[in-house]
mmCIF file of C-alpha atoms and ligand atoms in Angstrom:
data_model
loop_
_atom_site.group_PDB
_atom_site.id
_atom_site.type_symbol
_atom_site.label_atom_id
_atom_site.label_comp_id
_atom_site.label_asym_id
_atom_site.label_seq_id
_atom_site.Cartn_x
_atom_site.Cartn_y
_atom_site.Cartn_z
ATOM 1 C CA UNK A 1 81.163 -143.060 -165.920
ATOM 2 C CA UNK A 2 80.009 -140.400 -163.462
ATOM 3 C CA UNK A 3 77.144 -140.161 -161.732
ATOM 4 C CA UNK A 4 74.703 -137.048 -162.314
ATOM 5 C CA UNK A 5 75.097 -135.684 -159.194
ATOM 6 C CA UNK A 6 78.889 -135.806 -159.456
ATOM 7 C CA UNK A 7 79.276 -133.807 -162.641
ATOM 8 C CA UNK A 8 80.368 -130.341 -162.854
ATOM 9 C CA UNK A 9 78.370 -127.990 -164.631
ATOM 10 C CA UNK A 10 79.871 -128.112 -167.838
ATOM 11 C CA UNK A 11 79.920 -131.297 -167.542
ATOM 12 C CA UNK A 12 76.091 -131.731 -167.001
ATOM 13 C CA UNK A 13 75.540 -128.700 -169.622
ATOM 14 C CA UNK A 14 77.030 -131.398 -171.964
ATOM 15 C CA UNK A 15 74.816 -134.603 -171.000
ATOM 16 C CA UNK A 16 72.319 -135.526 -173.250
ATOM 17 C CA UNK A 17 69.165 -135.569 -170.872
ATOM 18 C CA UNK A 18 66.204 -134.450 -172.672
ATOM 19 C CA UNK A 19 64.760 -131.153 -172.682
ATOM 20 C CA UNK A 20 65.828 -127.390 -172.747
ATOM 21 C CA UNK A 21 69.479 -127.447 -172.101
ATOM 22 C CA UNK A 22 68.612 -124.519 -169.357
ATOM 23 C CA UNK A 23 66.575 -127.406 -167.575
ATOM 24 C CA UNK A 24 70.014 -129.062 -166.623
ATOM 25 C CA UNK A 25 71.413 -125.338 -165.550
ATOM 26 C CA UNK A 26 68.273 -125.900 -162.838
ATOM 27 C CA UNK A 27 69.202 -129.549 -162.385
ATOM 28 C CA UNK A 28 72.789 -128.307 -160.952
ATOM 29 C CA UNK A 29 71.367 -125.627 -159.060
ATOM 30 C CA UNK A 30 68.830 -127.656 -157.454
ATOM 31 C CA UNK A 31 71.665 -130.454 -156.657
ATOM 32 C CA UNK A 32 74.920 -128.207 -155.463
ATOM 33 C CA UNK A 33 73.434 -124.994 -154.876
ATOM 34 C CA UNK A 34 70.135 -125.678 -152.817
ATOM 35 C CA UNK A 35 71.254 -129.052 -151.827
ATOM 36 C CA UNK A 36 67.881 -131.111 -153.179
ATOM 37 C CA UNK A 37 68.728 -134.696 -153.009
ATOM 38 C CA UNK A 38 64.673 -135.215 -154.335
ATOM 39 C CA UNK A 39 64.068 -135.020 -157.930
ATOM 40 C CA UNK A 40 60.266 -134.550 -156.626
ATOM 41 C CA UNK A 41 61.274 -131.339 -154.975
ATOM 42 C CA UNK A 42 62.702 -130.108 -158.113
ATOM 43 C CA UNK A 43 59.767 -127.821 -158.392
ATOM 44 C CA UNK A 44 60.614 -126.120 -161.566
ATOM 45 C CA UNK A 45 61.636 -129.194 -163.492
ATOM 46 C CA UNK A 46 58.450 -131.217 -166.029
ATOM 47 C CA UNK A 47 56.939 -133.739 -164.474
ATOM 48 C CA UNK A 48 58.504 -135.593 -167.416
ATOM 49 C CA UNK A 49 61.777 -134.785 -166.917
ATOM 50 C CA UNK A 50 61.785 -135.633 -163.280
ATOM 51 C CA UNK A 51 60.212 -139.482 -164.471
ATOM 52 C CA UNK A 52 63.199 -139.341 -166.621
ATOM 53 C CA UNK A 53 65.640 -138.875 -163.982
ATOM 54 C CA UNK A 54 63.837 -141.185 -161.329
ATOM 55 C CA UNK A 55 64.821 -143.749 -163.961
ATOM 56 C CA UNK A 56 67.680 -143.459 -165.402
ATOM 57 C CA UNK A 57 69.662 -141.374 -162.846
ATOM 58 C CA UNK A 58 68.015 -142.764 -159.836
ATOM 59 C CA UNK A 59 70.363 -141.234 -156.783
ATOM 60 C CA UNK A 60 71.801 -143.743 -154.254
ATOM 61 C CA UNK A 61 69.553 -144.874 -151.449
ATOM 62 C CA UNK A 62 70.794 -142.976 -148.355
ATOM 63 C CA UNK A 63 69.698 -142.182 -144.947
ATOM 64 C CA UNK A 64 70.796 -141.168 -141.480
ATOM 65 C CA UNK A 65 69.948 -144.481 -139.430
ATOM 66 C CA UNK A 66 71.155 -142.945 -136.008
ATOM 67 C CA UNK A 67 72.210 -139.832 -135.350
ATOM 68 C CA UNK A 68 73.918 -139.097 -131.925
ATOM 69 C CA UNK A 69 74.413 -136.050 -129.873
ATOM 70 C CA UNK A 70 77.181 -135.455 -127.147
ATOM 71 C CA UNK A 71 76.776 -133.092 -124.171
ATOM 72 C CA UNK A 72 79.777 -131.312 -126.468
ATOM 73 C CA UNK A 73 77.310 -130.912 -129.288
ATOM 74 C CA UNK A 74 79.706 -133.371 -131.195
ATOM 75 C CA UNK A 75 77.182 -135.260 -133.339
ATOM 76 C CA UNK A 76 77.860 -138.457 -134.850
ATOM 77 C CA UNK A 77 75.896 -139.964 -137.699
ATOM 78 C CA UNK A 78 75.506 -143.390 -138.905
ATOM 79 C CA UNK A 79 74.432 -143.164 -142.826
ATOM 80 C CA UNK A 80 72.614 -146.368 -144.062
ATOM 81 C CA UNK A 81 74.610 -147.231 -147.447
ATOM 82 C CA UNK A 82 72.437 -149.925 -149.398
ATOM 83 C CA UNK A 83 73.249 -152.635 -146.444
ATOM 84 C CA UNK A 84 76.128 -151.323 -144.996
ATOM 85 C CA UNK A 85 76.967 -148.111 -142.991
ATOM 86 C CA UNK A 86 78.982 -144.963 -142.877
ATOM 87 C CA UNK A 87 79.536 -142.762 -140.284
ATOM 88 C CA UNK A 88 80.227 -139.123 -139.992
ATOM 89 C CA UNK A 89 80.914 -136.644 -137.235
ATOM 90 C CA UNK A 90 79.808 -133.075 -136.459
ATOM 91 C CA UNK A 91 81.896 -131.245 -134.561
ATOM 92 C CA UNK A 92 80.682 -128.051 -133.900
ATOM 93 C CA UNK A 93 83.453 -125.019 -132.806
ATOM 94 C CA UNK A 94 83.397 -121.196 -132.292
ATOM 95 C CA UNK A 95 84.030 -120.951 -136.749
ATOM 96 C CA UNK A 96 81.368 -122.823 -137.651
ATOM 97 C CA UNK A 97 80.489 -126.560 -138.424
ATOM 98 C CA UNK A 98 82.771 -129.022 -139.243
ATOM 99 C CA UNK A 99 81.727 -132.495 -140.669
ATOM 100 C CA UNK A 100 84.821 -135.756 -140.804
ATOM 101 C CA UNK A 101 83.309 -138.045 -143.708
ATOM 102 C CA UNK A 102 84.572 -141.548 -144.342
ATOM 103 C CA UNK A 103 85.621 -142.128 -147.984
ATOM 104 C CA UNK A 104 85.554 -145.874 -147.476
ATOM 105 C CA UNK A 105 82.825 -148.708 -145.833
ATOM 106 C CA UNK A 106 85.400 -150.330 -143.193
ATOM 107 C CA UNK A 107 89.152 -150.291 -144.146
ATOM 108 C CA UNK A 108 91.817 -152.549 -144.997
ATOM 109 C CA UNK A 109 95.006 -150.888 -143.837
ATOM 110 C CA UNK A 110 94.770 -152.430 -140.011
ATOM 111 C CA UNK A 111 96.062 -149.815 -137.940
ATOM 112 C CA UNK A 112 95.564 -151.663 -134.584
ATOM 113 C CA UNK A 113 94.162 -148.593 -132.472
ATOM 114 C CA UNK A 114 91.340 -147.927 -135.115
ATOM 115 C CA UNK A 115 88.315 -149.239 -135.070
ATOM 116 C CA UNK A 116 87.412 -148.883 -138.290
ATOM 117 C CA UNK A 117 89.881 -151.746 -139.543
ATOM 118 C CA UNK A 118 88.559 -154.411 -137.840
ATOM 119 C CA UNK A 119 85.646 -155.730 -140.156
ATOM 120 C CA UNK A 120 88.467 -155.076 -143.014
ATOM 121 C CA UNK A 121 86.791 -153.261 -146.201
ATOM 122 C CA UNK A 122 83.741 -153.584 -147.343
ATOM 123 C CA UNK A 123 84.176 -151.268 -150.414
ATOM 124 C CA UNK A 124 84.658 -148.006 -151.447
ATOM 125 C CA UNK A 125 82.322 -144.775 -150.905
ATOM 126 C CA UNK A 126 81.576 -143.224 -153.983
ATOM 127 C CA UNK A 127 81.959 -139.343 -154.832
ATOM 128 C CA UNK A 128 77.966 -139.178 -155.087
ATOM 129 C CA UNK A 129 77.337 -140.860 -151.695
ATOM 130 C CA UNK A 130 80.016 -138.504 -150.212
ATOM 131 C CA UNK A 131 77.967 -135.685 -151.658
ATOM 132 C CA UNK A 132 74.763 -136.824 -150.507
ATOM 133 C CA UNK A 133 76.185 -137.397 -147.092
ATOM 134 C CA UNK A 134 77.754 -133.997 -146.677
ATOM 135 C CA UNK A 135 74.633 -132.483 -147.865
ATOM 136 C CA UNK A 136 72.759 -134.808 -145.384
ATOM 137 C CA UNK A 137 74.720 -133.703 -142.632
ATOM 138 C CA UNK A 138 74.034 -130.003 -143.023
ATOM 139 C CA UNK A 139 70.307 -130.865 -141.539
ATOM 140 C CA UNK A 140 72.215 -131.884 -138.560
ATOM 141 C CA UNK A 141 74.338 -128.924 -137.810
ATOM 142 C CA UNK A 142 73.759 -125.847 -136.145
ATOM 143 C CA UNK A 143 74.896 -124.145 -138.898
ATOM 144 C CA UNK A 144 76.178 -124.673 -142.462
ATOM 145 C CA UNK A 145 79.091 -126.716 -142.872
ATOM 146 C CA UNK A 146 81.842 -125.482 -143.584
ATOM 147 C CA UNK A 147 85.006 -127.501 -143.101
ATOM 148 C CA UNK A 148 85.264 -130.625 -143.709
ATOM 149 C CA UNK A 149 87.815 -133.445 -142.369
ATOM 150 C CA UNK A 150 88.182 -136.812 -144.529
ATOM 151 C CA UNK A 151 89.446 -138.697 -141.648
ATOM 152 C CA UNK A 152 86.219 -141.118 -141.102
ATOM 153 C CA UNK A 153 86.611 -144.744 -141.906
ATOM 154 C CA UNK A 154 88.692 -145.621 -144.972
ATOM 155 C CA UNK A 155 92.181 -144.225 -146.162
ATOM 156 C CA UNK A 156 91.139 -141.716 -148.670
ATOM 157 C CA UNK A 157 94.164 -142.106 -151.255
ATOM 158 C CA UNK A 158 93.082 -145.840 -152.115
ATOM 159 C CA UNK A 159 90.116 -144.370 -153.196
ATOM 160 C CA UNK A 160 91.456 -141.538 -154.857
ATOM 161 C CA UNK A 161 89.951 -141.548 -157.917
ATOM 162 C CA UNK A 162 86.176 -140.995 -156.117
ATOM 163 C CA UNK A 163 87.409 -138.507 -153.383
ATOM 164 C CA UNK A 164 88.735 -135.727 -155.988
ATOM 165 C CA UNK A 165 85.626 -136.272 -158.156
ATOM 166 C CA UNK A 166 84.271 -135.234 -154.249
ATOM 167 C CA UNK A 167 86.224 -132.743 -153.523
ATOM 168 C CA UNK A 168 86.474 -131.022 -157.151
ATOM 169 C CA UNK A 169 82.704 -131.118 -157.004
ATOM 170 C CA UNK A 170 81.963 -129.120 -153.614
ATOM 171 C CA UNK A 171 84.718 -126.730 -154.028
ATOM 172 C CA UNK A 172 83.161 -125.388 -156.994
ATOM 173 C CA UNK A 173 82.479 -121.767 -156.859
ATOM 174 C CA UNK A 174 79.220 -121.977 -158.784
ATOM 175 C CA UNK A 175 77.959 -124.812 -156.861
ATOM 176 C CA UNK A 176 78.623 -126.116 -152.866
ATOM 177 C CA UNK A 177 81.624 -123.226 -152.722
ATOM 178 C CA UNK A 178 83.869 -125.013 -149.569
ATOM 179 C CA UNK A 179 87.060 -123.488 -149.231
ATOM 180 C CA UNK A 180 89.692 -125.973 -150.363
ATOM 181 C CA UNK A 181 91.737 -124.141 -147.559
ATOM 182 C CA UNK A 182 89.038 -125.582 -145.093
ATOM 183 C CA UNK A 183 89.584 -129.124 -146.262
ATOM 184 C CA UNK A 184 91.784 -132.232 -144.559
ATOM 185 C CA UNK A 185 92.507 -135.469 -146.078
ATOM 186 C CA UNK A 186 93.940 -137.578 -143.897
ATOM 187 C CA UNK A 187 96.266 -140.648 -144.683
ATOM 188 C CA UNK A 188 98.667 -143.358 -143.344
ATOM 189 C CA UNK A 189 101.020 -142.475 -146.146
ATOM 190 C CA UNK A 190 100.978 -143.993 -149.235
ATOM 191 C CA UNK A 191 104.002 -142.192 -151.138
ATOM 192 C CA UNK A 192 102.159 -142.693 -155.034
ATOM 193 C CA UNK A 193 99.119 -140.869 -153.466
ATOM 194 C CA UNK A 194 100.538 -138.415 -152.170
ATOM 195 C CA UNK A 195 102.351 -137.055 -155.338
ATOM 196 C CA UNK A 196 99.120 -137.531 -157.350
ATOM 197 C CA UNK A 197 97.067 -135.499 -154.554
ATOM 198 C CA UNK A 198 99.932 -132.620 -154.964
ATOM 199 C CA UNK A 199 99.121 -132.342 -158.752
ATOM 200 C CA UNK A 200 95.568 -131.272 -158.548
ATOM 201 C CA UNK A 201 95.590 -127.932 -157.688
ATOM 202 C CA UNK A 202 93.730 -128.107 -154.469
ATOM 203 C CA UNK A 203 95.499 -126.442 -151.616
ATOM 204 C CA UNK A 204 93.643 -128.750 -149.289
ATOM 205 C CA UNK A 205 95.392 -130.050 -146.161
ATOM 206 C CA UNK A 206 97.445 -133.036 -145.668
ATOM 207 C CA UNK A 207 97.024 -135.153 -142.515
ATOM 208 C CA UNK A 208 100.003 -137.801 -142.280
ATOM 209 C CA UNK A 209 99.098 -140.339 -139.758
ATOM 210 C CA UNK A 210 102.574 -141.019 -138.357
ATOM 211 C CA UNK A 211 101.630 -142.419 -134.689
ATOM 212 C CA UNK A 212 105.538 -143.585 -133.948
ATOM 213 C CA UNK A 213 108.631 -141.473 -135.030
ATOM 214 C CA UNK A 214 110.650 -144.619 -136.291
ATOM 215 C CA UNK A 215 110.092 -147.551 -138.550
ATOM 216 C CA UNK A 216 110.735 -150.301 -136.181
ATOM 217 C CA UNK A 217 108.069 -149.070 -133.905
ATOM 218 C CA UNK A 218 105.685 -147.999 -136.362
ATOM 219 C CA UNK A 219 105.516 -151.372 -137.675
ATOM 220 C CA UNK A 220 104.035 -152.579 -134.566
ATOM 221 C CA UNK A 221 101.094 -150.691 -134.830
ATOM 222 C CA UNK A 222 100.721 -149.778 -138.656
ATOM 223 C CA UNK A 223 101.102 -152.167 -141.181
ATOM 224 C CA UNK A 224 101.556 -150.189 -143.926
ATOM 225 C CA UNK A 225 105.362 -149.314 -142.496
ATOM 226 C CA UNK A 226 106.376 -152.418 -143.682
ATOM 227 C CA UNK A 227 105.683 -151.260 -147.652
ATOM 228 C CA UNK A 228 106.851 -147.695 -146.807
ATOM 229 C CA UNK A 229 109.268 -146.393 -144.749
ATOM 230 C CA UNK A 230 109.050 -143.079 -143.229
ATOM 231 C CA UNK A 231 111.618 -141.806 -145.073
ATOM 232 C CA UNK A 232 109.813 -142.616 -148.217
ATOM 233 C CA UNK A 233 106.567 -141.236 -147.023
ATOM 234 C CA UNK A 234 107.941 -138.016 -145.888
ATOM 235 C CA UNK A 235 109.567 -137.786 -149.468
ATOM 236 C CA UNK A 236 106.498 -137.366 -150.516
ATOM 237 C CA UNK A 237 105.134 -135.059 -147.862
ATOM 238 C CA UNK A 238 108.302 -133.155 -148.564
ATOM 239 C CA UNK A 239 107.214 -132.606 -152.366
ATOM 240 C CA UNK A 240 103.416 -131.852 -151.634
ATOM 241 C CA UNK A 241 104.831 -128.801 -149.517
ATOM 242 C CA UNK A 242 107.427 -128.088 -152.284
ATOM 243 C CA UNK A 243 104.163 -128.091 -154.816
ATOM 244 C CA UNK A 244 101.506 -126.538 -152.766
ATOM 245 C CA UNK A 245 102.748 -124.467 -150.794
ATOM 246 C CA UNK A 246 100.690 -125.979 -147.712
ATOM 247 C CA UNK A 247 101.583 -126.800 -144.079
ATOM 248 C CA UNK A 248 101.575 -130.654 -143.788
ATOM 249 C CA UNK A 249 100.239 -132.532 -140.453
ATOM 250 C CA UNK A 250 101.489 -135.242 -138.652
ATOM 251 C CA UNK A 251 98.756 -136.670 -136.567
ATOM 252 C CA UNK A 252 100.434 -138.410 -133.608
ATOM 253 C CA UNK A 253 98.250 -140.832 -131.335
ATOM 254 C CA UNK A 254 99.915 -141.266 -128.046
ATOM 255 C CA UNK A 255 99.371 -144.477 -127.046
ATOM 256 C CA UNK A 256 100.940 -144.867 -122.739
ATOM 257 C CA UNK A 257 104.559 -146.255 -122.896
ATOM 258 C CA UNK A 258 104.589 -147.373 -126.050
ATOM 259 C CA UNK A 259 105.027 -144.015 -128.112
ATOM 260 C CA UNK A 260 104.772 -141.274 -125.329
ATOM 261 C CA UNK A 261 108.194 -141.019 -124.070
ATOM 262 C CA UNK A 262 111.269 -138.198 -124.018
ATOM 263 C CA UNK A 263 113.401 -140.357 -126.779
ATOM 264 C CA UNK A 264 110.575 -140.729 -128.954
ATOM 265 C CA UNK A 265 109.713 -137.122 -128.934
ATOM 266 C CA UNK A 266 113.166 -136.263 -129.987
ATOM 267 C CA UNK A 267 113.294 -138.816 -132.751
ATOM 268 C CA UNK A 268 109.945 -136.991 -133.492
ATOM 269 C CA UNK A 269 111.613 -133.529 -134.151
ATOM 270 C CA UNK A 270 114.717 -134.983 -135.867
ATOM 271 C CA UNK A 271 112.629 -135.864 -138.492
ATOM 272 C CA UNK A 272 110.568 -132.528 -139.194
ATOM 273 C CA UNK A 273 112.815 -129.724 -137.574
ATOM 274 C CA UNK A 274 112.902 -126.839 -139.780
ATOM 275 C CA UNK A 275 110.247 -127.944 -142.454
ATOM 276 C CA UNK A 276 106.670 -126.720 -142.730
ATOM 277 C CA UNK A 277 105.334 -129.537 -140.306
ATOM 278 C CA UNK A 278 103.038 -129.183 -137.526
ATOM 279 C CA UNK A 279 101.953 -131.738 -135.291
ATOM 280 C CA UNK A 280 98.656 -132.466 -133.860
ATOM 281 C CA UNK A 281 99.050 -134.888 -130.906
ATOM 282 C CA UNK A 282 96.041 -137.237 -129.927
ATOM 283 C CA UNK A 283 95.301 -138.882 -126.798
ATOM 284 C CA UNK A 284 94.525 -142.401 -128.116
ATOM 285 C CA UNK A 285 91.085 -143.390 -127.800
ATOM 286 C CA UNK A 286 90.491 -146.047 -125.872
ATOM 287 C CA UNK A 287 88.744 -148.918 -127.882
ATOM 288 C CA UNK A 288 86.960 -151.901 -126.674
ATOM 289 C CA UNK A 289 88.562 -154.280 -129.007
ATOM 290 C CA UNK A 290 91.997 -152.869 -128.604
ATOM 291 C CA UNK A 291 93.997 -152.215 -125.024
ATOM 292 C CA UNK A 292 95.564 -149.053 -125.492
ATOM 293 C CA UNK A 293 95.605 -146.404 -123.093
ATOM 294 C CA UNK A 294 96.220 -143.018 -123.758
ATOM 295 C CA UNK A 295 98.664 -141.247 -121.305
ATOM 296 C CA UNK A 296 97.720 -139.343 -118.760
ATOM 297 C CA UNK A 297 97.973 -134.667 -118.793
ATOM 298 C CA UNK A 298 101.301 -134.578 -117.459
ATOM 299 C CA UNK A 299 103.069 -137.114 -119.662
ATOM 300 C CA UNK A 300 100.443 -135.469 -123.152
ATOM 301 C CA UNK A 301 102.311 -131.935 -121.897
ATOM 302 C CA UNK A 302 105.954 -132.987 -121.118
ATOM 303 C CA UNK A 303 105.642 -134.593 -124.677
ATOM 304 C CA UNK A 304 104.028 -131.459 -126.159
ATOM 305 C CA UNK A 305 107.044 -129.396 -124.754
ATOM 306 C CA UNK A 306 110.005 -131.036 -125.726
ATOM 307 C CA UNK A 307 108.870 -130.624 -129.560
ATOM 308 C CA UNK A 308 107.805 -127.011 -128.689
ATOM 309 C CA UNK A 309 111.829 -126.512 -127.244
ATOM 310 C CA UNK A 310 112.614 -127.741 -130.882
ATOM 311 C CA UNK A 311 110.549 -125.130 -131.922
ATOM 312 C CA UNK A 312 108.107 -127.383 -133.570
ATOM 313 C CA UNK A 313 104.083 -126.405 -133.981
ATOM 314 C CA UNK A 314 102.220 -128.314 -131.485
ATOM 315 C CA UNK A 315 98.644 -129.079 -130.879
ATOM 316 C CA UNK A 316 96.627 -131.239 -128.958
ATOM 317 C CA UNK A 317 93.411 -132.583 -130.418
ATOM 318 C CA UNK A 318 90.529 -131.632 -128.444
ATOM 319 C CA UNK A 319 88.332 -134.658 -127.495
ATOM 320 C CA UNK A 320 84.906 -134.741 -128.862
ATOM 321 C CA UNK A 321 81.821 -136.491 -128.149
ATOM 322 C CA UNK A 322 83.594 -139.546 -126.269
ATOM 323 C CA UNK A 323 80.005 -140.839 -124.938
ATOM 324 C CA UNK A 324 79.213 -141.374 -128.449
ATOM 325 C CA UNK A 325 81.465 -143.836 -129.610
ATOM 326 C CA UNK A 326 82.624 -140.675 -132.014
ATOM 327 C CA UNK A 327 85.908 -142.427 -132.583
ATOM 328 C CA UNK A 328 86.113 -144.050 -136.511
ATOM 329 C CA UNK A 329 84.391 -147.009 -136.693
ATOM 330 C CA UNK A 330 82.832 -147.561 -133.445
ATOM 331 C CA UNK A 331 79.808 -146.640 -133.950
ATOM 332 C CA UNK A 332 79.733 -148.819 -137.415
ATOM 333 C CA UNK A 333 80.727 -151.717 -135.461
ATOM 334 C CA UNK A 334 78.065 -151.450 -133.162
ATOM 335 C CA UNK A 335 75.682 -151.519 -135.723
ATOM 336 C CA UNK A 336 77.086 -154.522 -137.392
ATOM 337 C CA UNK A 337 77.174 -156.455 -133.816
ATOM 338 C CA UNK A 338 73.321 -155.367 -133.160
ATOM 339 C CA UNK A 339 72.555 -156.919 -136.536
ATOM 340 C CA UNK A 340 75.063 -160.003 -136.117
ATOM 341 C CA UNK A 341 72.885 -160.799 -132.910
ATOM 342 C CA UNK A 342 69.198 -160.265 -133.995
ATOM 343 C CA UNK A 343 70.634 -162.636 -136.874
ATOM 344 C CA UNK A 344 70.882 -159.873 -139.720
HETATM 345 S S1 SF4 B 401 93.602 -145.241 -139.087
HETATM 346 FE FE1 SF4 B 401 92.778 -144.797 -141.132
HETATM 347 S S2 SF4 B 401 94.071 -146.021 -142.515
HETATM 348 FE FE2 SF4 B 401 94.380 -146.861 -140.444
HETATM 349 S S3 SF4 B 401 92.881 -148.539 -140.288
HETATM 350 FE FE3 SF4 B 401 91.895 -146.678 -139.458
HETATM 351 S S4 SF4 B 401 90.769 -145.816 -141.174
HETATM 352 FE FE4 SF4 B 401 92.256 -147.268 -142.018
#
């Protein structure tokens, strides 16, 4: 069953809270519209109707345990889940304010240059707790936010369910109102997903993390190439372009001599030439439990060219917040060692 705070309007029109059935009308609009996370602040609402809701619709316990800034004005967040954490990054550009939101505590797919992998998963984030935390976040920012990146901890698609109860909810026009068109979802490909994502009608952005152009090496550094090759995953990338119309990304870490090279560039294009690709190339970041390096300009460019000869969209990522630990996970981890050694 949903949680208040995760149903649409209709939805909570239909509930059978007691009261005026206007009073839930104000419920919504204090939840999506003003972004009230308080049922004391609900200023409008009987005292007897907000006891009611304390109790039997009590929202999830969250708070901002740390909260980061980099000379960049990247700001990274640390949400305290119940005894966990979750972490969330503000990047702030020339457009506006842009928040990347994990959709699961820790992660089990073990990508071995992420940091978010390494505790394995915890469990996953509810669409309420995303809510609160994008809400949250806005009293971070310098202004609104407006775009939103689901490339935090967690592979969103194994927690599908939850993260289109998310996104359904804030892309409502009569409530949050974000631009579906301003919305990434990120994923190491999982084929099923995929298809399922392409049948909701929400021209949101697909982020395929790809990180080697053939199975053999992918495998090394992605274990979920050895249930899906990237033939199959593309498939599927193929047929979410087919159904949405929208650009698909392949996110590309380049990790030095391992994935940065001329051959692997070429192998790169072979497999996305003349489809409605783009690629967005990262400079791995380096990791204190990992040893990967990321390459240095010249090789980044000389890789970056080759795919543009192929006439292939290219971007690098810009690097945010670095000092921060703004990377997935790190800052998470942290957390967990400083608790680990005051014997937490
Ligand atoms: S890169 Fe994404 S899918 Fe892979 S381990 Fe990290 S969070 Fe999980």
């Amino acid at each position: 069953m949903k949680h208040i705070l995760s149903l649409s309007r209709r939805e909570l029109a239909q509930t059978d809270l007691p009261g005026q059935p206007f009073r839930r009308k104000q419920l919504y609009h204090w939840f999506h519209e003003k972004q009230v996370l308080d049922y004391e602040q609900m200023t409008n609402l009987p005292k007897d109707l907000i006891e009611f809701l304390k109790a039997e619709h009590p929202l999830p316990a969250i708070s901002v345990a740390r909260a980061l800034t980099a000379e960049d004005g990247t700001k990274k967040l640390l949400f305290a889940l119940g005894d966990d954490y979750a972490e969330a990054v503000i990047m702030e550009y020339r457009y506006g304010s842009s928040l990347c939101l994990s959709t699961q505590i820790g992660c089990r797919m073990g990508c071995t240059f992420c940091a978010s992998t390494i505790h394995g998963l915890v469990r996953n984030i509810t669409a309420e707790e995303m809510i609160m935390m994008l809400y949250l976040a806005n009293d971070y920012s310098s202004g609104r936010i407006g775009r939103l990146v689901l490339m935090g901890s967690g592979e969103p698609l194994e927690n599908l369910d939850e993260v289109l109860t998310f996104l359904h909810r804030i892309v409502s026009e009569d409530g949050y109102n974000m631009s579906a068109r301003h919305i990434s979802l990120s994923s190491c490909g999982l084929p099923e997903g995929i298809r399922r994502l392409a049948k909701e009608e929400l021209p949101i952005t697909l982020a395929l993390s790809l990180h080697a152009p053939n199975d053999a090496l992918r495998r090394q550094i992605m274990p979920i190439a050895k249930a899906y090759t990237i033939r199959e995953v593309l498939a599927a990338c193929d047929e979410y372009i087919a159904q949405t119309g929208r650009r698909v990304t392949i996110e590309y870490a380049l990790i030095e001599g391992f994935n940065d090279g001329a051959q692997q560039a070429r192998e790169l294009s072979q497999l996305i030439q003349g489809k409605l690709y783009h690629v967005n190339l990262i400079p791995v970041n380096p990791i204190k439990e990992r040893q990967f390096t990321p390459p240095d300009r010249e090789r980044l460019k000389e890789f970056k060219n080759l795919l543009e000869a192929d006439r292939i969209h290219v971007t690098i990522r810009r690097e945010l917040g670095s000092e921060i630990a703004a990377s997935c996970g790190q800052l998470r981890n942290q957390a967990i060692e400083l608790k680990m050694n005051a014997g937490g």
